[in-house]
PDB file of C-alpha atoms in Angstrom:
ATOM      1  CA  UNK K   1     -14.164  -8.953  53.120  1.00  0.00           C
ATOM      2  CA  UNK K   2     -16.706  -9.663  50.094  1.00  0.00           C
ATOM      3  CA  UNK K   3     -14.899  -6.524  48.489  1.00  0.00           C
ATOM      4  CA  UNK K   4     -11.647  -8.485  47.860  1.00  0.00           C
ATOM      5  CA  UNK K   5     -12.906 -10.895  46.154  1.00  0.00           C
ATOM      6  CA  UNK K   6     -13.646  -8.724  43.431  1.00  0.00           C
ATOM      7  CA  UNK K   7     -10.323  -7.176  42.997  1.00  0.00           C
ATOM      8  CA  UNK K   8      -8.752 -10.730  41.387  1.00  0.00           C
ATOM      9  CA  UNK K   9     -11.915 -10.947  39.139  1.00  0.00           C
ATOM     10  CA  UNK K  10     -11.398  -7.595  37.599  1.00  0.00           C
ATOM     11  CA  UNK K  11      -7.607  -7.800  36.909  1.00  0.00           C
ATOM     12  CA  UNK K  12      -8.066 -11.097  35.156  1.00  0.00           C
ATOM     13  CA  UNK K  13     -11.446  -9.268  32.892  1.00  0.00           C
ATOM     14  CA  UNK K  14      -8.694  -6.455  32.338  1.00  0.00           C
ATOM     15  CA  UNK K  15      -5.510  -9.177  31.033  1.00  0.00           C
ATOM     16  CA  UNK K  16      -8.397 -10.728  29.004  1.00  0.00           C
ATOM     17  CA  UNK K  17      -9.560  -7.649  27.453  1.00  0.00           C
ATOM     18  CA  UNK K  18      -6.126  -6.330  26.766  1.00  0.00           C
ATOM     19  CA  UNK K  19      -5.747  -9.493  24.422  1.00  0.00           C
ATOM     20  CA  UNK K  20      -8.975  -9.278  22.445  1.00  0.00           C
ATOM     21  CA  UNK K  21      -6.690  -8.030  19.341  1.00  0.00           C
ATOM     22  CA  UNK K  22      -6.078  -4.261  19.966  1.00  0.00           C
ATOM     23  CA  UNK K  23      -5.450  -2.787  16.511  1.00  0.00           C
ATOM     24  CA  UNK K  24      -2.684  -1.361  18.600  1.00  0.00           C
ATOM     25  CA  UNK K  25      -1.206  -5.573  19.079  1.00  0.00           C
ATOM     26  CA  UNK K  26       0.736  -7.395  16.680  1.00  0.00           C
ATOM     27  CA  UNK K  27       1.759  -6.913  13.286  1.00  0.00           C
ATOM     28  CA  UNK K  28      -1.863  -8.968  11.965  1.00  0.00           C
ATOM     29  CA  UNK K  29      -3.693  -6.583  14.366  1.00  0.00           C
ATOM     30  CA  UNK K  30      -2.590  -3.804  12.393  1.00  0.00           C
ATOM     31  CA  UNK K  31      -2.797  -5.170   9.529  1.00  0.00           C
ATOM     32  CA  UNK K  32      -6.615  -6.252   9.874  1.00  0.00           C
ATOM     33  CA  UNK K  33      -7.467  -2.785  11.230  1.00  0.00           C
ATOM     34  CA  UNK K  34      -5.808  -0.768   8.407  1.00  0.00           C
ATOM     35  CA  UNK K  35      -7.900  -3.347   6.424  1.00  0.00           C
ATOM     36  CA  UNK K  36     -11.325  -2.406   8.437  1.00  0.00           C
ATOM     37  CA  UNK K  37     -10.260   1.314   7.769  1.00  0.00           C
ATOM     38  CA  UNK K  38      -9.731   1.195   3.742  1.00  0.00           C
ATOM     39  CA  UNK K  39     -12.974  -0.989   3.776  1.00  0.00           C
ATOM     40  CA  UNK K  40     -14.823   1.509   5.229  1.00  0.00           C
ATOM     41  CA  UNK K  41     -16.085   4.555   7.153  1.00  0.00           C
ATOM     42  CA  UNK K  42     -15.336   3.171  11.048  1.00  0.00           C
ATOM     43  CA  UNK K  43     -13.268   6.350  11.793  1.00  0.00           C
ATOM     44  CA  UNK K  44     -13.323  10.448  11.337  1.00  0.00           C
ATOM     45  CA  UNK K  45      -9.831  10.542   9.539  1.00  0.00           C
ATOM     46  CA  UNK K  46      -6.939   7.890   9.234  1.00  0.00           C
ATOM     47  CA  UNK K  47      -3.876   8.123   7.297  1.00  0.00           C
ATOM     48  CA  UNK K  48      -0.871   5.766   6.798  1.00  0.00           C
ATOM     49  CA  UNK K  49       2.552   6.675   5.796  1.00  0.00           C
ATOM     50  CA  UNK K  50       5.605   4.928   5.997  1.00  0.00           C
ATOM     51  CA  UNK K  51       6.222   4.499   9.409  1.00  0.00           C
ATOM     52  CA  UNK K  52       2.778   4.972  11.317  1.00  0.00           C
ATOM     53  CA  UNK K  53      -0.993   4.953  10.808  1.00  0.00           C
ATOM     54  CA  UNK K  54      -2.956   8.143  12.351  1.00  0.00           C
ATOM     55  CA  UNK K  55      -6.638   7.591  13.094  1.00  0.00           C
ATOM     56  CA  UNK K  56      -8.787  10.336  14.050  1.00  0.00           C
ATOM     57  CA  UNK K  57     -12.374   8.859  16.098  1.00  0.00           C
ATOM     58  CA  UNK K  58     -14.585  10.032  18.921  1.00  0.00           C
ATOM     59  CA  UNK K  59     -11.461   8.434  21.408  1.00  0.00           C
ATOM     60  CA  UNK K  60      -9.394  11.156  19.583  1.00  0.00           C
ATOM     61  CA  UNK K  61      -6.146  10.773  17.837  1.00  0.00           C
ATOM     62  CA  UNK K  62      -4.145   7.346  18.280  1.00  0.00           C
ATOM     63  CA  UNK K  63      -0.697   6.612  16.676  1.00  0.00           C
ATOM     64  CA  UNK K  64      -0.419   2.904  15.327  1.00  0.00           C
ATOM     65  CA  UNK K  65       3.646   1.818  14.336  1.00  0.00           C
ATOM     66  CA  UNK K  66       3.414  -0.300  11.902  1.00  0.00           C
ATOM     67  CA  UNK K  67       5.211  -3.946  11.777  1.00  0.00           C
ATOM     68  CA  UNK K  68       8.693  -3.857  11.508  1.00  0.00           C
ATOM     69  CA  UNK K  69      10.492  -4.618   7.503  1.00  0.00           C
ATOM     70  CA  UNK K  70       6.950  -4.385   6.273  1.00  0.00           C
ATOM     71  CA  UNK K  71       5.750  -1.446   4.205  1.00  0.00           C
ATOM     72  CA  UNK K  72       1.992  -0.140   3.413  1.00  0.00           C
ATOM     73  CA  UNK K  73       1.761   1.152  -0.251  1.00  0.00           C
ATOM     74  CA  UNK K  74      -2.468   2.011  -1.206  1.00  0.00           C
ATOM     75  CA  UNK K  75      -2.631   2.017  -5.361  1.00  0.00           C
ATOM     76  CA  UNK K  76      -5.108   3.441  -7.381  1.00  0.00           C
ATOM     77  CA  UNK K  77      -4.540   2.879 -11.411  1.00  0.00           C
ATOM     78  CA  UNK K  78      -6.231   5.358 -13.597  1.00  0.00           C
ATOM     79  CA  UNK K  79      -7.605   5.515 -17.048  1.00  0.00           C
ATOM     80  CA  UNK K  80      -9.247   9.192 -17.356  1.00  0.00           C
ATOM     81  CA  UNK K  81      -8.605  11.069 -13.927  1.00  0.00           C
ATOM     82  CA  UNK K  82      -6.432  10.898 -10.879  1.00  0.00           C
ATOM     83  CA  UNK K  83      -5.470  13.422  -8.118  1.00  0.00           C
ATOM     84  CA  UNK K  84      -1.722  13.730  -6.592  1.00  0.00           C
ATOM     85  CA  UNK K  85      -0.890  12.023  -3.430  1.00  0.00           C
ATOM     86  CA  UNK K  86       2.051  10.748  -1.351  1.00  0.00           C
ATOM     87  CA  UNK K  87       0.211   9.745   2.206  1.00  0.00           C
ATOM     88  CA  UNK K  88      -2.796   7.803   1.796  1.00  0.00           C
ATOM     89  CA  UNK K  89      -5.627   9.015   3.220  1.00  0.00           C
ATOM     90  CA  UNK K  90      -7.487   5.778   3.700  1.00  0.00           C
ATOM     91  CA  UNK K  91     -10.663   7.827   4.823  1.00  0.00           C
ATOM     92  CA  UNK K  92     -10.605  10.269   1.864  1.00  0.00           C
ATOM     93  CA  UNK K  93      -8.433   9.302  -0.995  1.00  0.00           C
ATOM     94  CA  UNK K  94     -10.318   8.275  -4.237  1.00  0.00           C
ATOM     95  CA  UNK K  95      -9.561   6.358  -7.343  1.00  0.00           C
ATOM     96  CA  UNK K  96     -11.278   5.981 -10.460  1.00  0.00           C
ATOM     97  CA  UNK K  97     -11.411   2.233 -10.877  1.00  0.00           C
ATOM     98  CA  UNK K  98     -13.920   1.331  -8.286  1.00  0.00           C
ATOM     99  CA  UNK K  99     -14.732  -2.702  -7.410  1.00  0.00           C
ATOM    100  CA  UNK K 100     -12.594  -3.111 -10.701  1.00  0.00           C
ATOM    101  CA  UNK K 101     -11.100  -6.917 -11.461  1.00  0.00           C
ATOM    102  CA  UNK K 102      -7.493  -6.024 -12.034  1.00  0.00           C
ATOM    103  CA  UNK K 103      -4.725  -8.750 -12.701  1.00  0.00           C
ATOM    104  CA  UNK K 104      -1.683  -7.389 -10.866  1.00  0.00           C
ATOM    105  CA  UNK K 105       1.914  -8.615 -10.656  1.00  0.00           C
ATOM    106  CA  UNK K 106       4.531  -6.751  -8.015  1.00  0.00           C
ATOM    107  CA  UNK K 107       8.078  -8.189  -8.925  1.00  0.00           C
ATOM    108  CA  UNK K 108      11.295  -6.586  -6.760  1.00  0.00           C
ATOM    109  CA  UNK K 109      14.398  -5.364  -8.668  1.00  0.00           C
ATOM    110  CA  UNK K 110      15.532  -9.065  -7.973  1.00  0.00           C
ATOM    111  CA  UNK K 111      13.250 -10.802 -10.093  1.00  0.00           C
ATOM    112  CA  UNK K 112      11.069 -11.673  -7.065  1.00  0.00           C
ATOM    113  CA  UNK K 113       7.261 -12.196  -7.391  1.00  0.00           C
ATOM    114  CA  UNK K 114       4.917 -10.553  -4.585  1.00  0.00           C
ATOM    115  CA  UNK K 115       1.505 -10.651  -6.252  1.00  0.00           C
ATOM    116  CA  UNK K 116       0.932 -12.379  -8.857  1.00  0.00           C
ATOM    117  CA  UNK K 117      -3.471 -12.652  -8.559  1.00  0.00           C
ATOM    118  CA  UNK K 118      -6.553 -11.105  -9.831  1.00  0.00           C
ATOM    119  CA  UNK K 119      -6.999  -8.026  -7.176  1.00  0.00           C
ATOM    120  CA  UNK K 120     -10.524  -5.854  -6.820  1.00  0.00           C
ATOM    121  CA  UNK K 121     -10.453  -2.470  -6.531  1.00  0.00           C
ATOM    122  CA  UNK K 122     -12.328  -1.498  -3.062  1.00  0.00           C
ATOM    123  CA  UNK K 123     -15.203   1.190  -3.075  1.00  0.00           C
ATOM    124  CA  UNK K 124     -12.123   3.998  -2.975  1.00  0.00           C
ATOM    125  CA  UNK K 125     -10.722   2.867  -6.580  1.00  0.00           C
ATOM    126  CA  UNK K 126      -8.104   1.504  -4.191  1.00  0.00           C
ATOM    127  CA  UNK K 127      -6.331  -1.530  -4.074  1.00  0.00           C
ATOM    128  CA  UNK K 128      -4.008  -1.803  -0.552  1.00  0.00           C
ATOM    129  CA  UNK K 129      -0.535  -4.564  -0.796  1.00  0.00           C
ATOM    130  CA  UNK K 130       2.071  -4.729   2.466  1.00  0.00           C
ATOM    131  CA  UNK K 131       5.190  -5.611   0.871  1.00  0.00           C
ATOM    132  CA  UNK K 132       8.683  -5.778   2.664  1.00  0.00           C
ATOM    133  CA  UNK K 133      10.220  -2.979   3.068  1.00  0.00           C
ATOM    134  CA  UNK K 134      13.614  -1.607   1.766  1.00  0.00           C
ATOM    135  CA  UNK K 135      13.093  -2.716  -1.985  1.00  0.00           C
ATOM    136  CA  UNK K 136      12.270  -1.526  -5.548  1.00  0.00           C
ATOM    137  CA  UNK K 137       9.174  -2.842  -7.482  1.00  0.00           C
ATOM    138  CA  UNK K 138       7.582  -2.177 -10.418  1.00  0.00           C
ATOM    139  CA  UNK K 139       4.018  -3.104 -10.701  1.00  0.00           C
ATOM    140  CA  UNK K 140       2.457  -4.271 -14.034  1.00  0.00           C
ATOM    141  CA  UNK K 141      -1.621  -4.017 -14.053  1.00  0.00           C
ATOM    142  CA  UNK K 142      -4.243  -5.363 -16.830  1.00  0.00           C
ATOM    143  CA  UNK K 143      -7.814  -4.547 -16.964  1.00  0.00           C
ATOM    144  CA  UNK K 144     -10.213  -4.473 -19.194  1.00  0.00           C
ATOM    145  CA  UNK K 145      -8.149  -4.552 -22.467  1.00  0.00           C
ATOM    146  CA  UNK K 146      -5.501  -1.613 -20.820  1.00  0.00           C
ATOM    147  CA  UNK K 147      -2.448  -1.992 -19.331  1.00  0.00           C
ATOM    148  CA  UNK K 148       0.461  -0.285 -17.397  1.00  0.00           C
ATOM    149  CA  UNK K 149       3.393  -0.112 -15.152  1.00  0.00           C
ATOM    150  CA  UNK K 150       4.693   1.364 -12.540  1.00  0.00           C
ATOM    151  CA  UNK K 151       8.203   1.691 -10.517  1.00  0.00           C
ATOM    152  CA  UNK K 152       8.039   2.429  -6.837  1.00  0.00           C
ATOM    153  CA  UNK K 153       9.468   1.780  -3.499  1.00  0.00           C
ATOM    154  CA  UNK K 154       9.497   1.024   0.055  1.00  0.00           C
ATOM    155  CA  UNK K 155      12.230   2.455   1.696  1.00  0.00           C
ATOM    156  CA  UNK K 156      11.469   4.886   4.804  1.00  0.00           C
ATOM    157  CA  UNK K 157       9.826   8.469   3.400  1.00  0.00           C
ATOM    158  CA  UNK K 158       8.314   6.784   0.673  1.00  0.00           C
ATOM    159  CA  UNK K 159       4.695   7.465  -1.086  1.00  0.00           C
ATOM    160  CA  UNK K 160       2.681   5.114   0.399  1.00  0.00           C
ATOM    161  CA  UNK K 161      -0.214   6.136  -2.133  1.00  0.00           C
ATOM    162  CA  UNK K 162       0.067   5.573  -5.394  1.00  0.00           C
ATOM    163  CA  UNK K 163      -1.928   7.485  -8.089  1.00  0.00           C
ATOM    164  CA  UNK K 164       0.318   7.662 -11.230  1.00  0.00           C
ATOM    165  CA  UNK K 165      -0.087   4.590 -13.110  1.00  0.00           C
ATOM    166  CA  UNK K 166      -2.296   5.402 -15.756  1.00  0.00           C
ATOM    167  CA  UNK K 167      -3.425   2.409 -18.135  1.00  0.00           C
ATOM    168  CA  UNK K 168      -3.658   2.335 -21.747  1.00  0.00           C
TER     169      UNK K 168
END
């Protein structure tokens, strides 16, 4: 009889753990793990591309979707050297500019401002923006006396790494 009582104890341990925020949850889930991932080495591989994010760990490979009208895009701005890239590698990829103070300003095709701060560069040279999807942007980047811009955007198939603004 003492067995039973067990049984309600672990299905409630198992509801609870299934809500402890899962990279695989909700949109901020995903968001915080992709995050966690550009930030730094806490997988084997991991990519992100328009529609999904692909991590490689010891569990294997998992397949993240990524929240719906809301588009990944990893940029790296250049000044010397660059390398070609349309998926971003957010394990291997790497920029330049690293831990660089860059002011950035993302404006859509309809005179919309997305970013309009003072971003770092992570340790990759990298700096990573979720925008909504569907649009046309250009980017316009200052640092350190150089400056560029940069048209892209977010429609399904798109680059989601960007490596050819170079600033002058």
């Amino acid at each position: 009889m003492k067995r039973y009582l067990w049984m309600p104890l672990i299905g409630l341990l198992a509801i609870l753990a299934g809500c402890s925020g899962n990279a695989a949850g909700d949109a901020g889930g995903i968001k915080e793990y992709v995050a966690e991932l550009s930030a730094g080495n806490i997988a084997e591989s991991a990519s992100i591309d328009s529609e999904s994010l692909m991590v490689t760990d010891d569990s294997g490979e998992q397949i993240y979707d990524l929240p719906n009208g809301e588009f990944f895009v990893s940029i790296a701005p250049f000044i010397t050297y660059t390398h070609p890239c349309s998926i971003h590698s957010l394990t291997g990829c790497q920029g330049e500019l690293v831990n660089a103070d860059m002011d950035v300003k993302i404006t859509d095709d309809e005179g919309n401002v997305h970013v309009d701060e003072t971003v770092t560069t992570l340790d990759n040279g990298f700096m990573d923006f979720w925008l909504p999807s569907d649009k046309n942007y250009t980017i316009d980047i200052s640092y350190d006396g150089k400056g560029g811009s940069y048209e892209f955007s977010t429609f399904e198939g798109d680059s989601t790494c960007l490596t050819d603004l170079q600033l002058k």
